[in-house]
DNA sequence: CACCAATCAGTTGTGCACAATTGAATTGGG
DNA sequence: CCCAATTCAATTGTGCACAACTGATTGGTG
């Protein structure tokens, strides 16, 4: 409908464009709280799992320390997290959400509905997309329940 | 299967992870030619459409001049493209593929098969994914024919 | 014609991504 | 116990993305 380039036929480009578009949809919701999208993902892991090591954050988000270290430094500067060297294993660094960081969860609220609507896809299509992306990512989709954007 | 975080249920994260994974799949194929994935996308547009303006490249790839200007400068330094101010409208800059840049197309060859296989999805699933991403991107999928990765 | 708004490419500044490397801490084998 | 291999976070360097801005060019209107 828009362009007639070979790009139209490339899944990789659609994936690339869709990922950036999704980030843009989050931006207006996160900007007021001073968070970027990757920072928001880190906070979500902390809200859900509690204190975590940098190593586990990397495994979960599939990011390495080269990305996470400066990102976590910025979250610490903003007062959302606290870093602490492990006592048992001094190589690991534990990331704790601060009270400020925890309060962000309720301040930001649930974005999934607003974001799901913004895609223009039906609930069924979102579910299909979710399943396909899971398979492409080599993970198993969580079978029951809704599918947040 | 891997993590039990709320991230599992977020399409946005699956999209973000899948997009980066796809780029990683391209990397070993593009690195030997000194191209990055976004640079490869630019070259594909030039191979398909011939000389193009920076403005149209931006519309096609959904990138602004802040991203394209330095990227094109690097492609020019590598000898793959040539820039030329428009004569009719001196605001626009035309991007021409050089012979070297054109030769890249045959040198790199067709990556779609290798990439499609690497995802582990069936042809049917790739087609579904393609259609869903198109709809999410607000574009119409090109109905007939195969679906390169 | 004069002027003003819009268009276009480029620059600046911030923040990811990721390869490669560093250096400290830990682990395992002999 | 000792030392070589591994693990872990951080750092360095390159290249996107994108917001905000600049400055030149163009097009439309009075």
mmCIF file with all atom_site columns, N, CA, C and O (backbone and C1' of nucleotides) in Angstrom, chain A residues 16 20 27 54-55 59 65-66 69 73 83 91-93, chain D residues 5-13 16-20:
data_model
loop_
_atom_site.group_PDB
_atom_site.id
_atom_site.type_symbol
_atom_site.label_atom_id
_atom_site.label_alt_id
_atom_site.label_comp_id
_atom_site.label_asym_id
_atom_site.label_entity_id
_atom_site.label_seq_id
_atom_site.pdbx_PDB_ins_code
_atom_site.Cartn_x
_atom_site.Cartn_y
_atom_site.Cartn_z
_atom_site.occupancy
_atom_site.B_iso_or_equiv
_atom_site.pdbx_formal_charge
_atom_site.auth_seq_id
_atom_site.auth_comp_id
_atom_site.auth_asym_id
_atom_site.auth_atom_id
_atom_site.pdbx_PDB_model_num
ATOM 1   N N     . UNK A 1 16 ? 11.921 -5.454  11.830 1.00 0.00 ? 16 UNK A N     1
ATOM 2   C CA    . UNK A 1 16 ? 12.741 -4.300  12.190 1.00 0.00 ? 16 UNK A CA    1
ATOM 3   C C     . UNK A 1 16 ? 11.864 -3.053  12.314 1.00 0.00 ? 16 UNK A C     1
ATOM 4   O O     . UNK A 1 16 ? 11.926 -2.312  13.305 1.00 0.00 ? 16 UNK A O     1
ATOM 5   N N     . UNK A 1 20 ? 10.657 -1.032  15.915 1.00 0.00 ? 20 UNK A N     1
ATOM 6   C CA    . UNK A 1 20 ? 10.869 0.398   16.159 1.00 0.00 ? 20 UNK A CA    1
ATOM 7   C C     . UNK A 1 20 ? 9.549  1.128   16.346 1.00 0.00 ? 20 UNK A C     1
ATOM 8   O O     . UNK A 1 20 ? 9.432  2.029   17.177 1.00 0.00 ? 20 UNK A O     1
ATOM 9   N N     . UNK A 1 27 ? 7.012  5.288   23.827 1.00 0.00 ? 27 UNK A N     1
ATOM 10  C CA    . UNK A 1 27 ? 7.741  6.505   24.194 1.00 0.00 ? 27 UNK A CA    1
ATOM 11  C C     . UNK A 1 27 ? 6.879  7.537   24.916 1.00 0.00 ? 27 UNK A C     1
ATOM 12  O O     . UNK A 1 27 ? 7.248  7.987   26.012 1.00 0.00 ? 27 UNK A O     1
ATOM 13  N N     . UNK A 1 54 ? 22.977 -8.873  37.488 1.00 0.00 ? 54 UNK A N     1
ATOM 14  C CA    . UNK A 1 54 ? 23.195 -8.362  36.136 1.00 0.00 ? 54 UNK A CA    1
ATOM 15  C C     . UNK A 1 54 ? 23.209 -9.527  35.152 1.00 0.00 ? 54 UNK A C     1
ATOM 16  O O     . UNK A 1 54 ? 22.648 -9.437  34.055 1.00 0.00 ? 54 UNK A O     1
ATOM 17  N N     . UNK A 1 55 ? 23.799 -10.610 35.579 1.00 0.00 ? 55 UNK A N     1
ATOM 18  C CA    . UNK A 1 55 ? 23.885 -11.790 34.718 1.00 0.00 ? 55 UNK A CA    1
ATOM 19  C C     . UNK A 1 55 ? 22.495 -12.300 34.328 1.00 0.00 ? 55 UNK A C     1
ATOM 20  O O     . UNK A 1 55 ? 22.223 -12.570 33.146 1.00 0.00 ? 55 UNK A O     1
ATOM 21  N N     . UNK A 1 59 ? 20.454 -12.546 30.705 1.00 0.00 ? 59 UNK A N     1
ATOM 22  C CA    . UNK A 1 59 ? 19.857 -13.759 30.143 1.00 0.00 ? 59 UNK A CA    1
ATOM 23  C C     . UNK A 1 59 ? 18.397 -13.501 29.791 1.00 0.00 ? 59 UNK A C     1
ATOM 24  O O     . UNK A 1 59 ? 17.909 -13.929 28.747 1.00 0.00 ? 59 UNK A O     1
ATOM 25  N N     . UNK A 1 65 ? 26.611 -7.247  29.105 1.00 0.00 ? 65 UNK A N     1
ATOM 26  C CA    . UNK A 1 65 ? 26.982 -6.237  30.095 1.00 0.00 ? 65 UNK A CA    1
ATOM 27  C C     . UNK A 1 65 ? 27.377 -4.925  29.422 1.00 0.00 ? 65 UNK A C     1
ATOM 28  O O     . UNK A 1 65 ? 27.274 -3.862  30.034 1.00 0.00 ? 65 UNK A O     1
ATOM 29  N N     . UNK A 1 66 ? 27.807 -5.008  28.185 1.00 0.00 ? 66 UNK A N     1
ATOM 30  C CA    . UNK A 1 66 ? 28.155 -3.794  27.462 1.00 0.00 ? 66 UNK A CA    1
ATOM 31  C C     . UNK A 1 66 ? 26.959 -2.888  27.262 1.00 0.00 ? 66 UNK A C     1
ATOM 32  O O     . UNK A 1 66 ? 27.089 -1.659  27.186 1.00 0.00 ? 66 UNK A O     1
ATOM 33  N N     . UNK A 1 69 ? 25.425 -2.423  31.607 1.00 0.00 ? 69 UNK A N     1
ATOM 34  C CA    . UNK A 1 69 ? 26.182 -1.651  32.602 1.00 0.00 ? 69 UNK A CA    1
ATOM 35  C C     . UNK A 1 69 ? 25.864 -0.163  32.547 1.00 0.00 ? 69 UNK A C     1
ATOM 36  O O     . UNK A 1 69 ? 25.480 0.419   33.567 1.00 0.00 ? 69 UNK A O     1
ATOM 37  N N     . UNK A 1 73 ? 23.562 2.041   35.223 1.00 0.00 ? 73 UNK A N     1
ATOM 38  C CA    . UNK A 1 73 ? 24.155 3.220   35.854 1.00 0.00 ? 73 UNK A CA    1
ATOM 39  C C     . UNK A 1 73 ? 23.189 4.403   35.772 1.00 0.00 ? 73 UNK A C     1
ATOM 40  O O     . UNK A 1 73 ? 23.030 5.162   36.723 1.00 0.00 ? 73 UNK A O     1
ATOM 41  N N     . UNK A 1 83 ? 22.682 -0.793  43.304 1.00 0.00 ? 83 UNK A N     1
ATOM 42  C CA    . UNK A 1 83 ? 23.583 -1.903  42.961 1.00 0.00 ? 83 UNK A CA    1
ATOM 43  C C     . UNK A 1 83 ? 24.282 -2.369  44.226 1.00 0.00 ? 83 UNK A C     1
ATOM 44  O O     . UNK A 1 83 ? 24.607 -1.556  45.097 1.00 0.00 ? 83 UNK A O     1
ATOM 45  N N     . UNK A 1 91 ? 31.926 -11.584 42.257 1.00 0.00 ? 91 UNK A N     1
ATOM 46  C CA    . UNK A 1 91 ? 31.909 -11.202 40.850 1.00 0.00 ? 91 UNK A CA    1
ATOM 47  C C     . UNK A 1 91 ? 30.544 -10.654 40.453 1.00 0.00 ? 91 UNK A C     1
ATOM 48  O O     . UNK A 1 91 ? 30.424 -9.765  39.628 1.00 0.00 ? 91 UNK A O     1
ATOM 49  N N     . UNK A 1 92 ? 29.503 -11.179 41.056 1.00 0.00 ? 92 UNK A N     1
ATOM 50  C CA    . UNK A 1 92 ? 28.147 -10.802 40.655 1.00 0.00 ? 92 UNK A CA    1
ATOM 51  C C     . UNK A 1 92 ? 27.717 -9.495  41.308 1.00 0.00 ? 92 UNK A C     1
ATOM 52  O O     . UNK A 1 92 ? 28.154 -9.149  42.394 1.00 0.00 ? 92 UNK A O     1
ATOM 53  N N     . UNK A 1 93 ? 26.862 -8.774  40.608 1.00 0.00 ? 93 UNK A N     1
ATOM 54  C CA    . UNK A 1 93 ? 26.298 -7.531  41.123 1.00 0.00 ? 93 UNK A CA    1
ATOM 55  C C     . UNK A 1 93 ? 24.782 -7.693  41.190 1.00 0.00 ? 93 UNK A C     1
ATOM 56  O O     . UNK A 1 93 ? 24.153 -8.055  40.187 1.00 0.00 ? 93 UNK A O     1
ATOM 57  P P     . DA  D 2 5  ? 44.693 -22.966 30.131 1.00 0.00 ? 5  DA  D P     1
ATOM 58  O "O5'" . DA  D 2 5  ? 43.130 -22.993 30.413 1.00 0.00 ? 5  DA  D "O5'" 1
ATOM 59  C "C5'" . DA  D 2 5  ? 42.505 -24.213 30.800 1.00 0.00 ? 5  DA  D "C5'" 1
ATOM 60  C "C4'" . DA  D 2 5  ? 41.099 -23.927 31.276 1.00 0.00 ? 5  DA  D "C4'" 1
ATOM 61  C "C3'" . DA  D 2 5  ? 40.297 -23.028 30.333 1.00 0.00 ? 5  DA  D "C3'" 1
ATOM 62  O "O3'" . DA  D 2 5  ? 38.996 -23.573 30.175 1.00 0.00 ? 5  DA  D "O3'" 1
ATOM 63  C "C1'" . DA  D 2 5  ? 40.325 -22.102 32.520 1.00 0.00 ? 5  DA  D "C1'" 1
ATOM 64  P P     . DT  D 2 6  ? 37.899 -22.833 29.267 1.00 0.00 ? 6  DT  D P     1
ATOM 65  O "O5'" . DT  D 2 6  ? 36.958 -22.147 30.352 1.00 0.00 ? 6  DT  D "O5'" 1
ATOM 66  C "C5'" . DT  D 2 6  ? 36.517 -22.915 31.465 1.00 0.00 ? 6  DT  D "C5'" 1
ATOM 67  C "C4'" . DT  D 2 6  ? 35.734 -22.037 32.414 1.00 0.00 ? 6  DT  D "C4'" 1
ATOM 68  C "C3'" . DT  D 2 6  ? 34.721 -21.099 31.732 1.00 0.00 ? 6  DT  D "C3'" 1
ATOM 69  O "O3'" . DT  D 2 6  ? 33.447 -21.341 32.296 1.00 0.00 ? 6  DT  D "O3'" 1
ATOM 70  C "C1'" . DT  D 2 6  ? 36.029 -19.947 33.340 1.00 0.00 ? 6  DT  D "C1'" 1
ATOM 71  P P     . DT  D 2 7  ? 32.120 -20.631 31.755 1.00 0.00 ? 7  DT  D P     1
ATOM 72  O "O5'" . DT  D 2 7  ? 31.906 -19.489 32.835 1.00 0.00 ? 7  DT  D "O5'" 1
ATOM 73  C "C5'" . DT  D 2 7  ? 31.779 -19.845 34.207 1.00 0.00 ? 7  DT  D "C5'" 1
ATOM 74  C "C4'" . DT  D 2 7  ? 31.726 -18.589 35.047 1.00 0.00 ? 7  DT  D "C4'" 1
ATOM 75  C "C3'" . DT  D 2 7  ? 30.691 -17.553 34.568 1.00 0.00 ? 7  DT  D "C3'" 1
ATOM 76  O "O3'" . DT  D 2 7  ? 29.909 -17.191 35.684 1.00 0.00 ? 7  DT  D "O3'" 1
ATOM 77  C "C1'" . DT  D 2 7  ? 32.791 -16.542 34.925 1.00 0.00 ? 7  DT  D "C1'" 1
ATOM 78  P P     . DC  D 2 8  ? 28.424 -16.541 35.523 1.00 0.00 ? 8  DC  D P     1
ATOM 79  O "O5'" . DC  D 2 8  ? 28.720 -14.982 35.695 1.00 0.00 ? 8  DC  D "O5'" 1
ATOM 80  C "C5'" . DC  D 2 8  ? 29.139 -14.506 36.973 1.00 0.00 ? 8  DC  D "C5'" 1
ATOM 81  C "C4'" . DC  D 2 8  ? 29.788 -13.151 36.847 1.00 0.00 ? 8  DC  D "C4'" 1
ATOM 82  C "C3'" . DC  D 2 8  ? 28.998 -12.100 36.066 1.00 0.00 ? 8  DC  D "C3'" 1
ATOM 83  O "O3'" . DC  D 2 8  ? 28.298 -11.288 36.997 1.00 0.00 ? 8  DC  D "O3'" 1
ATOM 84  C "C1'" . DC  D 2 8  ? 31.377 -11.972 35.720 1.00 0.00 ? 8  DC  D "C1'" 1
ATOM 85  P P     . DA  D 2 9  ? 27.168 -10.255 36.486 1.00 0.00 ? 9  DA  D P     1
ATOM 86  O "O5'" . DA  D 2 9  ? 28.012 -8.912  36.345 1.00 0.00 ? 9  DA  D "O5'" 1
ATOM 87  C "C5'" . DA  D 2 9  ? 28.569 -8.356  37.521 1.00 0.00 ? 9  DA  D "C5'" 1
ATOM 88  C "C4'" . DA  D 2 9  ? 29.551 -7.254  37.171 1.00 0.00 ? 9  DA  D "C4'" 1
ATOM 89  C "C3'" . DA  D 2 9  ? 28.955 -6.042  36.455 1.00 0.00 ? 9  DA  D "C3'" 1
ATOM 90  O "O3'" . DA  D 2 9  ? 29.326 -4.893  37.189 1.00 0.00 ? 9  DA  D "O3'" 1
ATOM 91  C "C1'" . DA  D 2 9  ? 30.845 -6.862  35.275 1.00 0.00 ? 9  DA  D "C1'" 1
ATOM 92  P P     . DA  D 2 10 ? 28.780 -3.428  36.695 1.00 0.00 ? 10 DA  D P     1
ATOM 93  O "O5'" . DA  D 2 10 ? 30.028 -2.873  35.887 1.00 0.00 ? 10 DA  D "O5'" 1
ATOM 94  C "C5'" . DA  D 2 10 ? 31.298 -2.810  36.527 1.00 0.00 ? 10 DA  D "C5'" 1
ATOM 95  C "C4'" . DA  D 2 10 ? 32.367 -2.450  35.521 1.00 0.00 ? 10 DA  D "C4'" 1
ATOM 96  C "C3'" . DA  D 2 10 ? 32.060 -1.219  34.658 1.00 0.00 ? 10 DA  D "C3'" 1
ATOM 97  O "O3'" . DA  D 2 10 ? 33.071 -0.263  34.875 1.00 0.00 ? 10 DA  D "O3'" 1
ATOM 98  C "C1'" . DA  D 2 10 ? 32.846 -3.034  33.333 1.00 0.00 ? 10 DA  D "C1'" 1
ATOM 99  P P     . DT  D 2 11 ? 33.002 1.190   34.175 1.00 0.00 ? 11 DT  D P     1
ATOM 100 O "O5'" . DT  D 2 11 ? 33.908 1.036   32.874 1.00 0.00 ? 11 DT  D "O5'" 1
ATOM 101 C "C5'" . DT  D 2 11 ? 35.218 0.536   32.996 1.00 0.00 ? 11 DT  D "C5'" 1
ATOM 102 C "C4'" . DT  D 2 11 ? 35.877 0.425   31.634 1.00 0.00 ? 11 DT  D "C4'" 1
ATOM 103 C "C3'" . DT  D 2 11 ? 35.637 1.629   30.706 1.00 0.00 ? 11 DT  D "C3'" 1
ATOM 104 O "O3'" . DT  D 2 11 ? 36.905 2.035   30.206 1.00 0.00 ? 11 DT  D "O3'" 1
ATOM 105 C "C1'" . DT  D 2 11 ? 35.122 -0.407  29.592 1.00 0.00 ? 11 DT  D "C1'" 1
ATOM 106 P P     . DT  D 2 12 ? 37.048 3.409   29.366 1.00 0.00 ? 12 DT  D P     1
ATOM 107 O "O5'" . DT  D 2 12 ? 37.189 2.911   27.865 1.00 0.00 ? 12 DT  D "O5'" 1
ATOM 108 C "C5'" . DT  D 2 12 ? 38.118 1.889   27.561 1.00 0.00 ? 12 DT  D "C5'" 1
ATOM 109 C "C4'" . DT  D 2 12 ? 38.048 1.529   26.092 1.00 0.00 ? 12 DT  D "C4'" 1
ATOM 110 C "C3'" . DT  D 2 12 ? 37.745 2.699   25.146 1.00 0.00 ? 12 DT  D "C3'" 1
ATOM 111 O "O3'" . DT  D 2 12 ? 38.636 2.625   24.046 1.00 0.00 ? 12 DT  D "O3'" 1
ATOM 112 C "C1'" . DT  D 2 12 ? 36.205 0.939   24.777 1.00 0.00 ? 12 DT  D "C1'" 1
ATOM 113 P P     . DG  D 2 13 ? 38.754 3.849   22.985 1.00 0.00 ? 13 DG  D P     1
ATOM 114 O "O5'" . DG  D 2 13 ? 37.941 3.317   21.729 1.00 0.00 ? 13 DG  D "O5'" 1
ATOM 115 C "C5'" . DG  D 2 13 ? 38.295 2.062   21.152 1.00 0.00 ? 13 DG  D "C5'" 1
ATOM 116 C "C4'" . DG  D 2 13 ? 37.295 1.702   20.074 1.00 0.00 ? 13 DG  D "C4'" 1
ATOM 117 C "C3'" . DG  D 2 13 ? 36.800 2.898   19.251 1.00 0.00 ? 13 DG  D "C3'" 1
ATOM 118 O "O3'" . DG  D 2 13 ? 36.773 2.526   17.874 1.00 0.00 ? 13 DG  D "O3'" 1
ATOM 119 C "C1'" . DG  D 2 13 ? 34.966 1.726   20.143 1.00 0.00 ? 13 DG  D "C1'" 1
ATOM 120 P P     . DC  D 2 16 ? 25.374 2.040   10.519 1.00 0.00 ? 16 DC  D P     1
ATOM 121 O "O5'" . DC  D 2 16 ? 24.508 3.123   11.301 1.00 0.00 ? 16 DC  D "O5'" 1
ATOM 122 C "C5'" . DC  D 2 16 ? 23.113 3.037   11.317 1.00 0.00 ? 16 DC  D "C5'" 1
ATOM 123 C "C4'" . DC  D 2 16 ? 22.617 2.063   12.345 1.00 0.00 ? 16 DC  D "C4'" 1
ATOM 124 C "C3'" . DC  D 2 16 ? 21.166 2.274   12.715 1.00 0.00 ? 16 DC  D "C3'" 1
ATOM 125 O "O3'" . DC  D 2 16 ? 20.640 1.041   13.174 1.00 0.00 ? 16 DC  D "O3'" 1
ATOM 126 C "C1'" . DC  D 2 16 ? 22.499 2.807   14.574 1.00 0.00 ? 16 DC  D "C1'" 1
ATOM 127 P P     . DA  D 2 17 ? 19.038 0.821   13.230 1.00 0.00 ? 17 DA  D P     1
ATOM 128 O "O5'" . DA  D 2 17 ? 18.514 1.861   14.302 1.00 0.00 ? 17 DA  D "O5'" 1
ATOM 129 C "C5'" . DA  D 2 17 ? 17.653 2.881   13.904 1.00 0.00 ? 17 DA  D "C5'" 1
ATOM 130 C "C4'" . DA  D 2 17 ? 17.069 3.519   15.138 1.00 0.00 ? 17 DA  D "C4'" 1
ATOM 131 C "C3'" . DA  D 2 17 ? 16.070 4.629   14.810 1.00 0.00 ? 17 DA  D "C3'" 1
ATOM 132 O "O3'" . DA  D 2 17 ? 14.971 4.470   15.655 1.00 0.00 ? 17 DA  D "O3'" 1
ATOM 133 C "C1'" . DA  D 2 17 ? 17.836 5.504   16.155 1.00 0.00 ? 17 DA  D "C1'" 1
ATOM 134 P P     . DC  D 2 18 ? 13.570 5.168   15.238 1.00 0.00 ? 18 DC  D P     1
ATOM 135 O "O5'" . DC  D 2 18 ? 13.670 6.578   15.966 1.00 0.00 ? 18 DC  D "O5'" 1
ATOM 136 C "C5'" . DC  D 2 18 ? 13.761 6.607   17.377 1.00 0.00 ? 18 DC  D "C5'" 1
ATOM 137 C "C4'" . DC  D 2 18 ? 14.107 8.003   17.826 1.00 0.00 ? 18 DC  D "C4'" 1
ATOM 138 C "C3'" . DC  D 2 18 ? 13.411 9.122   17.021 1.00 0.00 ? 18 DC  D "C3'" 1
ATOM 139 O "O3'" . DC  D 2 18 ? 12.917 10.065  17.933 1.00 0.00 ? 18 DC  D "O3'" 1
ATOM 140 C "C1'" . DC  D 2 18 ? 15.656 9.581   17.229 1.00 0.00 ? 18 DC  D "C1'" 1
ATOM 141 P P     . DA  D 2 19 ? 11.530 10.813  17.621 1.00 0.00 ? 19 DA  D P     1
ATOM 142 O "O5'" . DA  D 2 19 ? 11.633 12.106  18.561 1.00 0.00 ? 19 DA  D "O5'" 1
ATOM 143 C "C5'" . DA  D 2 19 ? 12.067 11.948  19.895 1.00 0.00 ? 19 DA  D "C5'" 1
ATOM 144 C "C4'" . DA  D 2 19 ? 12.902 13.151  20.318 1.00 0.00 ? 19 DA  D "C4'" 1
ATOM 145 C "C3'" . DA  D 2 19 ? 12.339 14.495  19.875 1.00 0.00 ? 19 DA  D "C3'" 1
ATOM 146 O "O3'" . DA  D 2 19 ? 12.375 15.395  20.967 1.00 0.00 ? 19 DA  D "O3'" 1
ATOM 147 C "C1'" . DA  D 2 19 ? 14.589 14.265  19.139 1.00 0.00 ? 19 DA  D "C1'" 1
ATOM 148 P P     . DA  D 2 20 ? 11.569 16.780  20.866 1.00 0.00 ? 20 DA  D P     1
ATOM 149 O "O5'" . DA  D 2 20 ? 12.710 17.830  20.465 1.00 0.00 ? 20 DA  D "O5'" 1
ATOM 150 C "C5'" . DA  D 2 20 ? 13.905 17.874  21.244 1.00 0.00 ? 20 DA  D "C5'" 1
ATOM 151 C "C4'" . DA  D 2 20 ? 14.917 18.764  20.542 1.00 0.00 ? 20 DA  D "C4'" 1
ATOM 152 C "C3'" . DA  D 2 20 ? 14.310 20.011  19.887 1.00 0.00 ? 20 DA  D "C3'" 1
ATOM 153 O "O3'" . DA  D 2 20 ? 14.934 21.161  20.419 1.00 0.00 ? 20 DA  D "O3'" 1
ATOM 154 C "C1'" . DA  D 2 20 ? 15.793 18.883  18.406 1.00 0.00 ? 20 DA  D "C1'" 1
#
